[in-house]
Coordinates of C-alpha atoms in Angstrom, one line a residue:
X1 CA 0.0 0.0 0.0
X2 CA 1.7 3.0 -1.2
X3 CA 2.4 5.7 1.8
X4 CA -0.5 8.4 1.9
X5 CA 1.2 11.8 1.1
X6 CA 1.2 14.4 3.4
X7 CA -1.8 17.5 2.4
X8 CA -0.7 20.5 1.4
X9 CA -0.6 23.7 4.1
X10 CA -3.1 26.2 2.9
X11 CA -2.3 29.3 2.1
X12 CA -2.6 31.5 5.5
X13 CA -4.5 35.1 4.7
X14 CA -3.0 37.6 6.9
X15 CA -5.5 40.1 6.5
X16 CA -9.0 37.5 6.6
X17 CA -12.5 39.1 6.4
X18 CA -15.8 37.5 8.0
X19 CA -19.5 38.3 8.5
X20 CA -20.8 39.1 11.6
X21 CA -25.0 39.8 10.6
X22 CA -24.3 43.4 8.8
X23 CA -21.1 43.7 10.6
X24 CA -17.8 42.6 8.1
X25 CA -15.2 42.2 10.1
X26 CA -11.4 42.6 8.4
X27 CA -8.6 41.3 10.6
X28 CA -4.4 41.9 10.4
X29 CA -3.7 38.7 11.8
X30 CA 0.1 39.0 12.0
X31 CA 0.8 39.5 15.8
X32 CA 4.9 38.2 16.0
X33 CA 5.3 41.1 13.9
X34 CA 2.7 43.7 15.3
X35 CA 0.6 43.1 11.9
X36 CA 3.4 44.6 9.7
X37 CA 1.7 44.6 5.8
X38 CA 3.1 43.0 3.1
X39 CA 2.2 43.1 -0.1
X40 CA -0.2 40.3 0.1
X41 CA -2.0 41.6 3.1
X42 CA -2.1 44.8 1.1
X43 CA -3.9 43.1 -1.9
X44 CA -6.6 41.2 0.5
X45 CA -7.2 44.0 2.2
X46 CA -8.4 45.4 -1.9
X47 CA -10.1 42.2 -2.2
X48 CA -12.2 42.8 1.4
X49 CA -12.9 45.8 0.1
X50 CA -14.4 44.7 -3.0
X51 CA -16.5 41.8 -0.9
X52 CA -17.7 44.4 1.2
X53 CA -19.3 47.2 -1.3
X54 CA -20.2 43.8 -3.8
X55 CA -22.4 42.7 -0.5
X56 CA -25.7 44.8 -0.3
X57 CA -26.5 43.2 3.3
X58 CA -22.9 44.4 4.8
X59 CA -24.0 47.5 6.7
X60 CA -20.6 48.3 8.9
X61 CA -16.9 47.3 8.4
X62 CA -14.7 47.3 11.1
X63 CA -10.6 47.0 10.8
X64 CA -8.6 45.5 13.8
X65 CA -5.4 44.1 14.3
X66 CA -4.7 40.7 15.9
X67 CA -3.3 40.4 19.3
X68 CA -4.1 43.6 21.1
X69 CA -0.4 45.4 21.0
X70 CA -0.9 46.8 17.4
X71 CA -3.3 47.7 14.5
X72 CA -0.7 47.6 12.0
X73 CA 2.7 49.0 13.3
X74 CA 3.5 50.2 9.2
X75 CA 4.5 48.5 6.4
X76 CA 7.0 45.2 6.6
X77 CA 10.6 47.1 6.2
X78 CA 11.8 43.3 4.8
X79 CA 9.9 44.6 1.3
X80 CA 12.5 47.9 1.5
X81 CA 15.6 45.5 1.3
X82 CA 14.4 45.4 -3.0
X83 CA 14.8 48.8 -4.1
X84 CA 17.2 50.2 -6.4
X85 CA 16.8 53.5 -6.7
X86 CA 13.9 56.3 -6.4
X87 CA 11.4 55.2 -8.6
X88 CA 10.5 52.1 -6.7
X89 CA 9.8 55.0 -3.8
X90 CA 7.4 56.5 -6.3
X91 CA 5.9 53.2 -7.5
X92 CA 5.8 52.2 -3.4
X93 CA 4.1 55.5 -2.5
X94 CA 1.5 55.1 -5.5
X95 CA 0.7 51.6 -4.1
X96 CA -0.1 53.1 -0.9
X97 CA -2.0 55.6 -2.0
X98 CA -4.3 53.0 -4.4
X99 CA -5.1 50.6 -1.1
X100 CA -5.8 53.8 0.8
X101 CA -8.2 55.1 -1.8
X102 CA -9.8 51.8 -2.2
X103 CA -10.6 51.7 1.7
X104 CA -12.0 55.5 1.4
X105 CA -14.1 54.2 -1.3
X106 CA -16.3 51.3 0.6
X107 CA -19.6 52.6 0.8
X108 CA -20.6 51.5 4.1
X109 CA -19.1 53.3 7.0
X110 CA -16.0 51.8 8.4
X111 CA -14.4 51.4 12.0
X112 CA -11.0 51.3 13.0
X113 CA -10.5 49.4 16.3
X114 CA -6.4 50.5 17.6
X115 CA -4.9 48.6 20.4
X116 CA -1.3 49.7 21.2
X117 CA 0.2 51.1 17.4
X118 CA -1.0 52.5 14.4
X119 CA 2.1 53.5 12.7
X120 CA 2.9 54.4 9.3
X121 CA 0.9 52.7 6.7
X122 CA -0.8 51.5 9.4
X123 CA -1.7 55.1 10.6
X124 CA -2.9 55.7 7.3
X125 CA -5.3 53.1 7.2
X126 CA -6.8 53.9 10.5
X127 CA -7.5 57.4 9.2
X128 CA -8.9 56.5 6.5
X129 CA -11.8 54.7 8.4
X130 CA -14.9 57.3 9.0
X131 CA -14.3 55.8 12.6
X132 CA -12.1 55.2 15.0
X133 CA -11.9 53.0 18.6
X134 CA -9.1 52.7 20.8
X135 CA -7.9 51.9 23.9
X136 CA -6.2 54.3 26.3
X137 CA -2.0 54.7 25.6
X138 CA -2.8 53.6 22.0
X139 CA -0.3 55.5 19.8
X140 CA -0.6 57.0 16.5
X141 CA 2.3 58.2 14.2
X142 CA 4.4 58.3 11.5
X143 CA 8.1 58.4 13.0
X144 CA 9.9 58.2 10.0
X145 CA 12.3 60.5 10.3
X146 CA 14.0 58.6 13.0
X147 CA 13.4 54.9 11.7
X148 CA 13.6 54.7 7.5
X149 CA 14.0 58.2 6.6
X150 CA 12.1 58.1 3.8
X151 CA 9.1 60.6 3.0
X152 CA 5.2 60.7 2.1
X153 CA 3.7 61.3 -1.0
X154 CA 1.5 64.6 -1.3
X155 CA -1.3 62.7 -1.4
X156 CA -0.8 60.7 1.3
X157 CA 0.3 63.7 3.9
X158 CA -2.7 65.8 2.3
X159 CA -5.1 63.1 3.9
X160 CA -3.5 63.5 7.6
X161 CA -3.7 67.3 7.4
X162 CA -7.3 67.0 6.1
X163 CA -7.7 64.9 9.3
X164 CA -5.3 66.4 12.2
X165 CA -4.3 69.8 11.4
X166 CA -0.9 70.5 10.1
X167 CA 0.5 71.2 14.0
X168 CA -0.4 67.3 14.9
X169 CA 1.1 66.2 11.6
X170 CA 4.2 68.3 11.8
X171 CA 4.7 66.5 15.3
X172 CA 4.3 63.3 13.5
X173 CA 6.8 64.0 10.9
X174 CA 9.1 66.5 11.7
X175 CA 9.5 65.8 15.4
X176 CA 8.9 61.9 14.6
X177 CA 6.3 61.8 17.6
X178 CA 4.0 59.0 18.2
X179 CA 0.8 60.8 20.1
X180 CA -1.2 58.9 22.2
X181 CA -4.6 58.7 21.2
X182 CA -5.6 61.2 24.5
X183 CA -3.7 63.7 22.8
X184 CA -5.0 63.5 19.5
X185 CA -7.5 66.1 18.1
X186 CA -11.0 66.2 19.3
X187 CA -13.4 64.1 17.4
X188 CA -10.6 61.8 15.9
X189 CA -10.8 58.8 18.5
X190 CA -13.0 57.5 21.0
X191 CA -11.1 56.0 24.1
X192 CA -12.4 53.3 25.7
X193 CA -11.0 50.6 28.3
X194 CA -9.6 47.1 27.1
X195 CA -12.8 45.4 29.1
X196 CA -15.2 47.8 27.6
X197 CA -14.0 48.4 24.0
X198 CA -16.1 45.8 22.3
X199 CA -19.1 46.6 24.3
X200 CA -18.6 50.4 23.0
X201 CA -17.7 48.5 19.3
X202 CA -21.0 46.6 18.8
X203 CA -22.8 49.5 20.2
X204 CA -21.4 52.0 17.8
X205 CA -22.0 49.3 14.7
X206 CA -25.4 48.6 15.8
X207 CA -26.2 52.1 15.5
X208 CA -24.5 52.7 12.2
X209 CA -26.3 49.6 10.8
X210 CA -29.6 50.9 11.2
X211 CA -29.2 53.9 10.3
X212 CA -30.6 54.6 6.4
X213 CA -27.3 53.0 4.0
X214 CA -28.1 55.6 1.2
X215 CA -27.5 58.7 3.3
X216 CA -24.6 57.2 4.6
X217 CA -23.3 56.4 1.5
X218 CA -24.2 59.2 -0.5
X219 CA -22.6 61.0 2.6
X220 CA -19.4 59.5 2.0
X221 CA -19.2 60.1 -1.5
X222 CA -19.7 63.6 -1.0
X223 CA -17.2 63.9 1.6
X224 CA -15.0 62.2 -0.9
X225 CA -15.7 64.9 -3.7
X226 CA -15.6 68.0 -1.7
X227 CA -11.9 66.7 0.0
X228 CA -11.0 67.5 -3.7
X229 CA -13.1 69.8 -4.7
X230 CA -15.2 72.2 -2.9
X231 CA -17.5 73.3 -5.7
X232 CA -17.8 69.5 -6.6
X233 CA -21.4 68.5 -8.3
X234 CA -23.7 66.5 -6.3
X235 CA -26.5 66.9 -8.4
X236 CA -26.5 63.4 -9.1
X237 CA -26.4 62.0 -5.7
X238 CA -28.7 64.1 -4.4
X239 CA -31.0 63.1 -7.1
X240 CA -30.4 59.5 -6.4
X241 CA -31.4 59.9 -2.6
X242 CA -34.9 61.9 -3.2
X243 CA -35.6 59.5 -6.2
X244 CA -34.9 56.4 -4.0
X245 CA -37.8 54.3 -2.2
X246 CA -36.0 54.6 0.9
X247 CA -36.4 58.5 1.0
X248 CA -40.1 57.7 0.6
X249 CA -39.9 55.1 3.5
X250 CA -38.4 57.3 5.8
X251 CA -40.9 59.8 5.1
X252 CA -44.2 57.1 5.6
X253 CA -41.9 55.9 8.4
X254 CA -41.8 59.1 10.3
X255 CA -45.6 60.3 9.8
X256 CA -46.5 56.8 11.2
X257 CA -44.1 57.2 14.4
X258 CA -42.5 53.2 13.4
X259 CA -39.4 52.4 12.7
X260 CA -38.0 52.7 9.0
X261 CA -37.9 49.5 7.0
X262 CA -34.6 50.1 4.9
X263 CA -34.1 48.0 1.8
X264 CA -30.8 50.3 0.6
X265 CA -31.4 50.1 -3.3
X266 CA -31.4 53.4 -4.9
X267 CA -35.2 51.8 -7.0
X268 CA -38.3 53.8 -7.5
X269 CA -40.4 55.4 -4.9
X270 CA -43.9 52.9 -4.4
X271 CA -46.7 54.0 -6.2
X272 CA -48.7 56.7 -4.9

């Protein structure tokens, strides 16, 4: 009898995404090195993205990073040791800039969940999200002038000063500070205690998810459009909201004093 062979390991995903009822839930899971990305994890985290807005019953995503002493402490320095020259630092920055833009772009409203670091590329993934949960100490930073010395793109530091001012970002990456998240700018984190940070989590996703997923889409995108723009159109959206059946439900909805029954396609209002 000829010896059985040994089955292949599957391939591990770093960066796995579940679904939790309306909740999608993406997680870093690379703890032994504070959930550094490579380029894989960048590329699942795309492909999460995509499941995510493809999914019409996903309502909330929330980002966390395995093991509870980092979100994502940057991108894995190992993936420096292959460039040549200064184009693969324009070809990196471009790559970051795509995965950020891709995480902007999910229609539904995201959450970051920081435990001890969110540094570097890490950082600007956790301010991307529309939200973000952490618990007390947790640092956020891009300390590069004291660890690669390398820079950020335009793009990339124009979304930190759209978030934090250009004092907090010119602590981050002039003075190469890593601010805790008490010291960060009003608004931009919620603090809670290790015990009592998922409580606050499924709390703050439950309210999200009921809430009507047009506005809070068609919210994001013109968020997105006037961060570029501010005389951007939104005739369209706005047209697409006050066309919608939900509009129309939320109107019944509110005459009748009962909850809103959101279906969250952009279809024709009922017939009168």
């Amino acid at each position: 009898m000829p010896p059985r062979r040994k089955p292949r390991p599957r391939p591990t995903r770093a960066a796995s995404i579940s679904r939790d009822g309306a909740v999608a839930r993406l997680v870093f899971d690379r703890p032994s090195a504070r959930n550094a990305m490579t380029w894989a994890m960048y590329e699942q985290l795309a492909q999460a993205c995509a499941a995510i807005a493809a999914d019409p019953a996903i309502r909330v995503a929330v980002l966390r990073g395995a093991g509870g002493r980092a979100f994502i402490a940057g991108t894995d320095i190992e993936q420096f040791r292959a460039f040549t020259s200064g184009q693969d630092g324009i070809a990196y920055e471009e790559k970051v800039d795509h995965y950020v833009s891709l995480l902007e772009q999910v229609p539904v409203p995201t959450v970051a969940v920081v435990e001890g670091w969110a540094a570097g590329g890490g950082m600007a993934l956790a301010n991307a999200c529309d939200f973000r949960l952490a618990t007390p100490g947790a640092r956020f930073g891009v300390p590069i002038a004291r660890t690669l010395g390398n820079c950020l793109s335009a793009s990339n530091l124009q979304r930190l000063v759209a978030t934090l001012g250009v004092g907090m970002v010119r602590r981050m990456l002039l003075a190469a500070e890593m601010p805790t998240a008490e010291e960060m700018p009003a608004g931009y984190v919620a603090i809670h205690a290790p015990e009592a940070i998922d409580t606050a989590l499924d709390e703050l996703c439950g309210r999200l998810a009921g809430n009507a997923p047009l506005t809070l889409r068609v919210t994001k995108q013109m968020l997105a459009r006037l961060a570029h723009d501010p005389h951007a159109p939104d005739a369209d959206l706005v047209r697409a909201i006050y066309g919608s059946a939900d509009f129309h439900e939320g109107v019944e909805s509110f005459l009748a004093k009962r909850p809103a029954q959101w279906r969250g396609g952009v279809g024709p209002p009922p017939p009168p």
